Structure formats: structure tokens, C-alpha cells
């Protein structure tokens, strides 16, 4: 076949292939087969060496013209195909941002934490500062500085988890009192929330791990009236204006005098029901005037200063707040229970 015929057939072949080619990748391959180093048109140009010298310029010109035409055809097709591919991709990847979706599940504040927040909010509003102490505590802070020397019978009232002879899992938040008194000067006004530990049974009203909120106020001329007023404000804030406190004499080695405080039963509002066992009141905290002996051991002059302290059982008031009757529900993380607090 002569060069002209070959040119003709290459051109013919190209036109046919351009009619059927569907994508830019195949088109690219087609281009290489034609114009690449081993392409058919390239081979044709090389073959020019076999022509008589006087024929070469003419033939060269013809081939180059054809080549440019073919190049244009290929470019044209390339534009067309890549435009089409782009359109297809845009359609495939299109997002309908107006389409309604399921909302992601959001969690809820745990009831114990919700009540804790309320309590802290109440006391910070009264000018208290929130401080925390360690859960693993020295015997010194948990007992001795609180007027509970070794072998004191009142230690038995709190079944202690001992880590070793001098280290315990704190049995109450009162050790934070001792730490604060030792590290600050009056006036002191703090609340200390946290976990406490006792070797207790697990049942509807007991857990070996629970929470307390300690309160401590030390200043000149602090009286039991201040204690009562503070706890009244707390009770009304959490449960409503008709709720009052009732003080019953009690004993704690670190307070003197000491009291246990009941609140009007939130459930029957004082009339007497199953929840308060007909008494109209529910016990929620222990408190008292800080024992002068404790003040002294913690470096505060009992002649000049006096103070009060209280320890609120957080789970207790949470159960009361929501009318929950089994404390275990607060620890089990059962979603059917927790979802009700969203
Ligand atoms: N720490 C006591 C308890 O856990 C409660 C308490 C705190 C009593 C502060 C008086 C003053 O039982």
C-alpha cells in the first residue's frame, strides 16, 4: 500500500473509532495508537525515508496537514467526552441538602448530676465556692482531724474500705473540711461534692459508692441560726416554697451540737404517705456547729471563730426530687430509665 492509501485508511479508521468511543480513557488510548511513539501515523512519517528525496517535502506536508486535522478531531472529541463525564459525575455525586434526615441521638444529663448542678447553683448563689478533695484519703483527714482518733467507737459507724493502715477510701466528704481549714484563713464558705465509699450492702437505699455534698462555713459570729437559714434556703430552692426543714438532735464527733435534718416529704407535702412512712418528713442530711476541738486541730482559733458544717446525701435528694424509689436505678445506666430524663 502506498503512503496516500495508508493515510486514507488511517483517517477512515479514526473516524469510525471516534464514532464509537465512549470515554476519555479509551480516547486517550486511541490517540496513543495513532500519534504516540509507536503510533501508526508516526510510523508513516518514519517510513518517508524510503521515498525518493524529491517526493519527501510534498509528502511530508500532506502527512502533517492530515495529522493536524486528526489532532483537532481528537481534541474536539476529548472536550466533548470530558464535558459529558463531568456532567455525569455531578449528577452521581449530587447531594439533596433539603432532604430531611433522622436527628442524631443526643444524651441527657444523668438525674444525679442534674440535681448536683441545682444544689451547687443554689449554694454558689449564696456565696459558696465549690472545691474538691481526693477520693483516696489519709486516715488523718478522714478521721483523726475530725475528732475520730484511732479506736474511737464512732469509726464503726462507717464501714471503711482500708487501702492500708493509714490510707482509706474516704467514707464521707468531711475530710475536705479539714483540708480547707488547714489551708485557708476564715472567712470560709465552701461546698465540696464528691464520691464516698462504704462497705455497705447494695439494695434499694444503699450502695458502697455514693455521693455527698459537704458544706462548711467559718467566720466570726456564725450561729446555728445561720445554719438553719442556709439549709431552709436550700430546701425551698430545690423542692419549693412550702418545704421546711426539721432539725433533730444527733451526734457526730466533728460537730457540737449536731443535728439530723429532715425535709417536708416532697411527695405528700407533709401530710404523711408511704414514702415518708406517715411522718411527713424525710431525712436528707447531717449537720452541726464545727466542734471547737476540730477548729483547733485544724489551726483555727475557736475563741475567735465559729462555723457550721453539713453533709448532704446526693442520691437521697435525687430520689426525692424525681420520686424514684430504688437507688440502684441511678447506677445501672439502663437507657430505658435514663431516657426519661431527656
Ligand atoms: N460526714 C457526715 C456523714 O457522712 C455528715 C456530716 C457532715 C455531719 C458535716 C455533720 C457535719 O454522715
Coordinates of C-alpha atoms and ligand atoms in Angstrom, one line a residue:
X1 CA 0.0 0.0 0.0
X2 CA 1.3 3.4 -0.8
X3 CA 1.6 6.2 1.7
X4 CA -1.5 8.0 0.4
X5 CA -3.6 4.9 0.7
X6 CA -2.4 4.3 4.2
X7 CA -3.1 7.8 5.2
X8 CA -6.6 7.4 3.8
X9 CA -7.2 4.2 5.7
X10 CA -5.8 5.6 8.9
X11 CA -8.2 8.6 8.6
X12 CA -11.1 6.3 7.8
X13 CA -10.2 4.1 10.9
X14 CA -10.1 7.2 13.1
X15 CA -13.5 8.5 12.0
X16 CA -15.0 5.1 12.7
X17 CA -13.4 4.8 16.1
X18 CA -14.4 8.4 17.1
X19 CA -18.0 7.5 16.4
X20 CA -18.0 4.6 18.9
X21 CA -15.5 5.8 21.6
X22 CA -17.4 6.3 24.9
X23 CA -15.0 7.7 27.4
X24 CA -11.9 9.8 27.7
X25 CA -9.7 6.9 28.8
X26 CA -10.3 4.9 25.6
X27 CA -9.9 8.1 23.6
X28 CA -6.5 8.7 25.2
X29 CA -5.5 5.1 24.2
X30 CA -6.7 5.7 20.7
X31 CA -4.6 8.9 20.5
X32 CA -1.5 7.0 21.6
X33 CA -2.2 4.2 19.0
X34 CA -2.2 6.9 16.3
X35 CA 0.2 9.7 17.4
X36 CA 2.3 8.0 20.1
X37 CA 6.0 6.9 19.6
X38 CA 4.8 3.6 18.2
X39 CA 1.6 5.1 16.7
X40 CA 0.6 4.3 13.1
X41 CA 0.8 7.9 11.9
X42 CA 4.3 8.2 13.5
X43 CA 5.3 5.1 11.7
X44 CA 4.1 6.5 8.5
X45 CA 6.2 9.6 9.0
X46 CA 9.3 7.5 9.7
X47 CA 8.6 5.5 6.5
X48 CA 9.2 8.7 4.5
X49 CA 12.9 7.8 4.4
X50 CA 12.1 5.2 1.7
X51 CA 10.7 7.8 -0.6
X52 CA 12.7 9.5 -3.3
X53 CA 14.2 12.7 -2.0
X54 CA 12.2 14.9 -4.3
X55 CA 8.9 13.4 -3.1
X56 CA 9.6 13.9 0.6
X57 CA 8.7 17.6 1.1
X58 CA 5.4 17.2 -0.7
X59 CA 4.5 14.0 1.2
X60 CA 5.7 15.5 4.5
X61 CA 3.4 18.4 4.0
X62 CA 0.4 16.2 3.3
X63 CA 1.0 14.0 6.3
X64 CA 1.4 17.0 8.6
X65 CA -1.8 18.5 7.4
X66 CA -3.6 15.3 7.9
X67 CA -2.0 14.9 11.3
X68 CA -3.2 18.3 12.3
X69 CA -6.7 17.5 11.2
X70 CA -6.7 14.3 13.1
X71 CA -5.3 16.1 16.2
X72 CA -8.2 18.5 16.0
X73 CA -10.7 15.7 15.7
X74 CA -9.2 14.0 18.7
X75 CA -9.2 17.3 20.8
X76 CA -12.7 18.0 19.8
X77 CA -13.9 14.6 20.9
X78 CA -11.8 14.9 24.1
X79 CA -13.7 18.1 25.0
X80 CA -17.0 16.5 24.3
X81 CA -16.3 13.4 26.3
X82 CA -14.8 15.1 29.3
X83 CA -17.7 17.5 29.5
X84 CA -20.1 14.6 29.4
X85 CA -18.1 12.8 32.1
X86 CA -18.1 15.9 34.3
X87 CA -21.9 16.2 34.0
X88 CA -22.3 12.5 34.8
X89 CA -20.2 12.9 37.9
X90 CA -22.1 15.9 39.1
X91 CA -25.3 14.0 38.8
X92 CA -23.9 11.0 40.5
X93 CA -22.5 13.0 43.4
X94 CA -25.3 15.4 43.8
X95 CA -26.5 15.9 47.4
X96 CA -30.0 16.9 48.2
X97 CA -29.3 19.2 51.2
X98 CA -33.0 19.8 51.7
X99 CA -33.7 16.1 52.2
X100 CA -35.0 15.6 55.8
X101 CA -32.8 13.3 58.0
X102 CA -33.0 11.4 61.3
X103 CA -31.6 13.6 64.0
X104 CA -28.6 12.1 65.8
X105 CA -29.4 10.7 69.3
X106 CA -28.4 13.1 72.0
X107 CA -27.7 12.1 75.5
X108 CA -29.2 13.5 78.7
X109 CA -27.8 14.8 81.9
X110 CA -27.9 12.0 84.5
X111 CA -30.5 12.7 87.2
X112 CA -27.9 12.7 89.9
X113 CA -25.8 15.2 88.0
X114 CA -28.8 17.3 87.3
X115 CA -29.6 17.6 91.0
X116 CA -26.0 18.2 91.8
X117 CA -25.9 21.1 89.4
X118 CA -29.0 22.5 91.1
X119 CA -27.6 22.2 94.5
X120 CA -24.3 23.8 93.5
X121 CA -26.1 26.5 91.7
X122 CA -28.1 27.2 94.9
X123 CA -25.0 27.4 97.1
X124 CA -22.9 29.4 94.7
X125 CA -25.8 31.8 94.6
X126 CA -25.4 32.1 98.4
X127 CA -21.7 32.9 98.1
X128 CA -20.2 29.5 98.5
X129 CA -17.2 28.3 96.5
X130 CA -17.0 24.8 95.0
X131 CA -13.9 22.8 96.0
X132 CA -13.0 19.1 95.7
X133 CA -10.8 16.7 97.6
X134 CA -9.2 13.3 96.9
X135 CA -11.3 10.1 97.0
X136 CA -8.4 8.1 98.3
X137 CA -7.7 9.8 101.6
X138 CA -5.3 9.7 104.5
X139 CA -6.8 8.4 107.8
X140 CA -5.6 11.7 109.3
X141 CA -8.1 13.7 107.3
X142 CA -10.9 11.2 107.1
X143 CA -10.9 10.5 110.8
X144 CA -8.3 12.0 113.1
X145 CA -8.6 15.7 112.4
X146 CA -12.3 15.2 112.6
X147 CA -12.1 14.2 116.2
X148 CA -12.2 10.4 115.4
X149 CA -9.0 9.1 116.9
X150 CA -7.9 5.5 116.3
X151 CA -10.1 3.1 118.2
X152 CA -12.8 5.7 118.6
X153 CA -16.1 3.7 118.7
X154 CA -17.8 6.1 116.2
X155 CA -15.4 4.8 113.5
X156 CA -17.5 1.6 113.4
X157 CA -20.5 3.6 112.2
X158 CA -18.8 3.9 108.8
X159 CA -17.7 0.6 107.4
X160 CA -14.4 1.7 105.9
X161 CA -12.5 0.3 102.9
X162 CA -8.9 0.4 104.0
X163 CA -6.1 0.7 101.4
X164 CA -3.5 0.2 104.1
X165 CA -3.2 1.2 107.8
X166 CA -3.1 4.9 107.0
X167 CA -5.0 5.2 103.8
X168 CA -8.7 4.8 103.2
X169 CA -11.3 5.3 100.5
X170 CA -12.9 8.3 102.1
X171 CA -16.1 7.4 103.9
X172 CA -17.6 10.9 103.7
X173 CA -16.7 14.3 102.2
X174 CA -15.9 15.8 105.6
X175 CA -12.1 15.3 105.1
X176 CA -12.3 18.2 102.6
X177 CA -13.4 20.3 105.6
X178 CA -10.1 19.5 107.4
X179 CA -8.1 20.2 104.3
X180 CA -9.7 23.6 103.7
X181 CA -9.4 24.7 107.3
X182 CA -5.7 23.8 107.3
X183 CA -5.0 25.6 104.0
X184 CA -7.1 28.8 104.4
X185 CA -8.0 31.5 106.8
X186 CA -11.6 32.5 107.6
X187 CA -13.9 33.6 106.3
X188 CA -14.5 30.2 104.7
X189 CA -17.6 29.4 102.7
X190 CA -17.3 26.2 100.6
X191 CA -19.3 23.3 99.2
X192 CA -17.5 20.0 98.3
X193 CA -19.2 17.5 96.2
X194 CA -17.8 14.0 95.6
X195 CA -17.9 10.3 95.7
X196 CA -17.6 8.4 99.0
X197 CA -17.2 4.8 99.8
X198 CA -18.5 2.4 102.5
X199 CA -18.5 -1.3 102.8
X200 CA -22.3 -1.4 102.5
X201 CA -24.8 -3.8 101.1
X202 CA -26.4 -3.0 97.7
X203 CA -30.1 -2.5 97.9
X204 CA -32.8 0.0 97.2
X205 CA -31.4 2.5 99.7
X206 CA -27.7 1.5 100.0
X207 CA -24.7 1.5 97.7
X208 CA -21.0 1.0 98.5
X209 CA -20.3 4.1 96.4
X210 CA -22.4 7.1 96.6
X211 CA -22.1 10.9 96.6
X212 CA -22.2 13.6 99.3
X213 CA -22.1 17.4 99.2
X214 CA -20.2 18.8 102.1
X215 CA -20.8 22.4 103.2
X216 CA -18.5 24.4 105.5
X217 CA -18.8 28.0 106.8
X218 CA -16.3 29.5 109.2
X219 CA -16.3 33.1 110.3
X220 CA -16.8 35.3 113.3
X221 CA -20.2 35.0 115.0
X222 CA -21.6 32.2 112.9
X223 CA -24.5 30.7 114.7
X224 CA -26.9 27.7 114.4
X225 CA -29.4 30.2 113.1
X226 CA -27.2 30.8 110.1
X227 CA -27.1 27.0 109.6
X228 CA -30.8 26.7 109.7
X229 CA -31.4 29.7 107.4
X230 CA -28.9 28.3 104.9
X231 CA -30.5 24.9 104.8
X232 CA -34.0 26.3 104.6
X233 CA -33.0 28.3 101.6
X234 CA -31.6 25.2 100.0
X235 CA -34.7 23.1 100.7
X236 CA -37.1 25.7 99.3
X237 CA -34.9 26.3 96.2
X238 CA -34.8 22.6 95.4
X239 CA -38.3 21.5 96.3
X240 CA -40.5 24.5 96.6
X241 CA -41.5 27.3 98.9
X242 CA -43.8 25.1 101.1
X243 CA -40.9 22.8 102.1
X244 CA -39.3 23.3 105.5
X245 CA -36.5 21.7 107.5
X246 CA -36.8 19.9 110.8
X247 CA -33.8 19.6 113.0
X248 CA -33.4 16.5 115.2
X249 CA -30.6 16.3 117.8
X250 CA -27.9 13.8 116.7
X251 CA -24.3 13.1 117.2
X252 CA -21.2 13.5 115.0
X253 CA -17.7 13.7 116.6
X254 CA -16.8 16.7 114.4
X255 CA -19.8 18.8 115.2
X256 CA -21.2 20.0 118.5
X257 CA -24.1 20.4 118.7
X258 CA -25.1 18.0 115.9
X259 CA -28.4 17.5 114.1
X260 CA -30.0 15.4 111.5
X261 CA -32.2 17.3 109.2
X262 CA -35.5 16.2 107.6
X263 CA -37.3 17.9 104.8
X264 CA -41.0 18.1 104.4
X265 CA -41.8 15.0 102.3
X266 CA -41.9 16.2 98.8
X267 CA -44.4 13.5 97.9
X268 CA -47.3 14.3 100.3
X269 CA -46.0 17.8 101.1
X270 CA -46.2 16.9 104.8
X271 CA -49.5 15.1 105.1
X272 CA -47.9 11.7 105.6
X273 CA -47.6 8.9 102.9
X274 CA -45.9 5.6 102.2
X275 CA -42.7 7.3 101.1
X276 CA -42.2 9.2 104.4
X277 CA -43.7 6.3 106.4
X278 CA -46.6 8.5 107.5
X279 CA -44.3 11.1 109.2
X280 CA -44.5 13.8 106.7
X281 CA -40.7 14.2 106.8
X282 CA -37.7 12.6 105.1
X283 CA -34.1 12.6 106.4
X284 CA -31.6 14.1 104.0
X285 CA -28.5 15.3 105.8
X286 CA -26.4 15.6 108.9
X287 CA -25.0 18.8 110.2
X288 CA -23.9 20.8 113.2
X289 CA -21.6 23.5 114.6
X290 CA -18.0 22.7 113.9
X291 CA -16.6 21.2 117.1
X292 CA -14.1 23.7 118.7
X293 CA -11.7 20.8 119.0
X294 CA -11.7 20.3 115.3
X295 CA -11.2 24.0 114.7
X296 CA -8.2 23.9 117.0
X297 CA -6.7 20.8 115.4
X298 CA -7.0 22.5 112.0
X299 CA -5.3 25.7 113.1
X300 CA -8.3 28.0 113.6
X301 CA -8.8 29.9 116.8
X302 CA -12.1 28.6 118.4
X303 CA -12.2 31.7 120.7
X304 CA -12.5 34.0 117.7
X305 CA -14.2 31.8 115.1
X306 CA -17.1 29.5 114.9
X307 CA -18.7 27.7 112.0
X308 CA -21.2 25.1 110.7
X309 CA -20.9 22.1 108.5
X310 CA -23.3 19.8 106.7
X311 CA -23.2 16.7 104.6
X312 CA -26.0 16.1 102.1
X313 CA -26.6 12.7 100.6
X314 CA -26.9 13.4 96.9
X315 CA -28.6 10.2 95.9
X316 CA -31.1 10.6 98.6
X317 CA -32.2 14.0 97.4
X318 CA -32.2 12.9 93.8
X319 CA -34.6 10.1 94.6
X320 CA -36.8 12.6 96.4
X321 CA -36.6 15.1 93.6
X322 CA -37.9 12.7 91.0
X323 CA -39.9 10.3 93.1
X324 CA -37.6 7.4 92.3
X325 CA -38.0 4.5 94.8
X326 CA -34.9 2.4 94.1
X327 CA -31.4 3.9 94.3
X328 CA -29.9 1.1 92.1
X329 CA -31.6 2.8 89.1
X330 CA -29.2 5.6 89.5
X331 CA -26.1 3.4 89.0
X332 CA -27.2 0.8 86.4
X333 CA -27.1 3.0 83.3
X334 CA -30.3 1.4 81.9
X335 CA -31.3 3.5 78.9
X336 CA -35.0 2.9 79.4
X337 CA -34.6 4.7 82.8
X338 CA -32.2 7.4 81.6
X339 CA -34.2 8.3 78.5
X340 CA -37.0 9.6 80.8
X341 CA -34.7 12.5 81.9
X342 CA -34.2 13.9 78.4
Ligands
LIG1 N1 -19.9 13.4 107.4 C1 -21.2 13.0 108.0 C2 -21.7 11.7 107.4 O1 -21.2 11.3 106.4 C3 -22.3 14.1 107.7 C4 -21.9 15.4 108.3 C5 -21.2 16.3 107.7 C6 -22.4 15.7 109.6 C7 -20.9 17.6 108.2 C8 -22.1 16.9 110.2 C9 -21.4 17.8 109.5 O2 -22.5 11.0 107.9

